């Protein structure tokens, strides 16, 4: 059993047929379902820092330039999408996509504090116009992420961290709203779907608790867990407020309906919502602690932020009660400040306590990980658990907002598991839609192999492979991109024959460190 660092797998954010990996599945187990809606959005997702290269004004560039932080990997050596964006659009079009989730990078657009928000870099502004034109030419509607974990150095300089760097700065909500307002005004004619924040809770856990992402704060710092929790709560509140303000800013600045549905800006967040499962113990007292910790983590990850931007209920101290001095109930600057909810679903997070009692907002200081379940594992050690996608959809359903699957995918360099993974998850999704859950689109993570943060280039999530020795970085379709994803898109549904064709999840032969 391997134990991942505390909260780390919140980074991951994920059997269907795996109880039966031996190949006994047939179409009777998977009746043909009603087709996906014809206006359904089919796409892939990427993030600026993970594919563009050349983002030297970003805190992540500082981070990866420190050898111990990343598995010897540099985003500059990666996909070169800054130059090859048209090849990305072409790849997406070639598999029948009609949308693409991608980022615009704050540090590229505003390289210095002095440039913000009046004087963006003209070449950068034009670059993203060119990207959107390339998407349009190929029939791909953009969904644009404003914050996918990279901040300009002028907002967070890792060499000079202070208690007001980055998201700890109470001025961040206003600054982020200014960025959103600028983006809405500049690109509103090309973009309707805006994603303000990507996986805020993962970002907070990784950056403020586990110290595996900038700003490298952790519970091991002076001040221990209490200080780490305090910082994480402050950063979380600033992210929530930043979303609320940027929601308003985008609605004011982007009133142009660019996708023909009668609305201008449509604003959401990509939430990471794993399936939380308690570690099993024979000792009832310990089991209760595991269960409590699981419930608490599920609340923090899968409910607290979501409640804030829909109900206006901000649980600052994350104690599941709205009675703290900094908590807010029905706050009008947050309530109903989301048009759609994005779901990033990958895997299970198993939770166990370390046997301590209560630490900060988290009962029993949990450890989390992809522990000893009997589900198939991917090359990144994540459990394959498609049913969890339905659990997370069921958790989002009561909010009554349209849902997009903003990420779902797996690391699979040989494409051995991906066919079945796609079929299983899209089958679950199709069933959820047939059961009345309002899901409007699906974005597979990722279009191309890319820079997987602290894990570098080992995990290969792409529908298209990249050979990093190839100077041209040709986008090479993996078989499942065409034979499964494109087929499902073309047929508007998962043909049950796919389960016969891909009856199981072969054992991975590669094990990328850092995932489980
Ligand atoms: C979550 C993140 O949004 C993305 O940046 C990451 O690469 C994938 N999931 C896979 O870990």
Short mmCIF file of C-alpha atoms in Angstrom, two decimals, residues 2 42 50 58 83 92 111 117 146 154 159 174 176 235 243 253 264 314 322 373 419 443 450 456 477 490 502:
data_model
loop_
_atom_site.label_atom_id
_atom_site.label_comp_id
_atom_site.label_asym_id
_atom_site.label_seq_id
_atom_site.Cartn_x
_atom_site.Cartn_y
_atom_site.Cartn_z
CA UNK A 2 1.40 3.37 -0.94
CA UNK A 42 -17.81 17.40 -28.04
CA UNK A 50 0.74 22.84 -20.19
CA UNK A 58 4.75 32.91 -15.12
CA UNK A 83 3.31 28.12 -32.73
CA UNK A 92 -9.57 18.35 -32.94
CA UNK A 111 3.88 40.82 -18.81
CA UNK A 117 -4.86 46.34 -17.26
CA UNK A 146 -8.89 32.37 -17.33
CA UNK A 154 4.33 40.21 -10.85
CA UNK A 159 11.71 34.20 -5.07
CA UNK A 174 -10.49 42.89 -7.94
CA UNK A 176 -8.87 38.99 -11.37
CA UNK A 235 -6.68 31.95 -0.52
CA UNK A 243 -15.10 34.27 -9.22
CA UNK A 253 -18.02 43.23 -20.83
CA UNK A 264 -23.36 36.62 -24.44
CA UNK A 314 -19.54 31.05 2.04
CA UNK A 322 -22.43 28.74 8.45
CA UNK A 373 -9.04 -0.83 -4.14
CA UNK A 419 -10.81 2.70 -25.59
CA UNK A 443 -14.21 17.65 -22.93
CA UNK A 450 1.40 17.62 -22.33
CA UNK A 456 6.48 16.24 -16.18
CA UNK A 477 -3.74 10.33 -33.36
CA UNK A 490 -20.42 10.50 -35.13
CA UNK A 502 -12.77 -3.70 -25.57
#
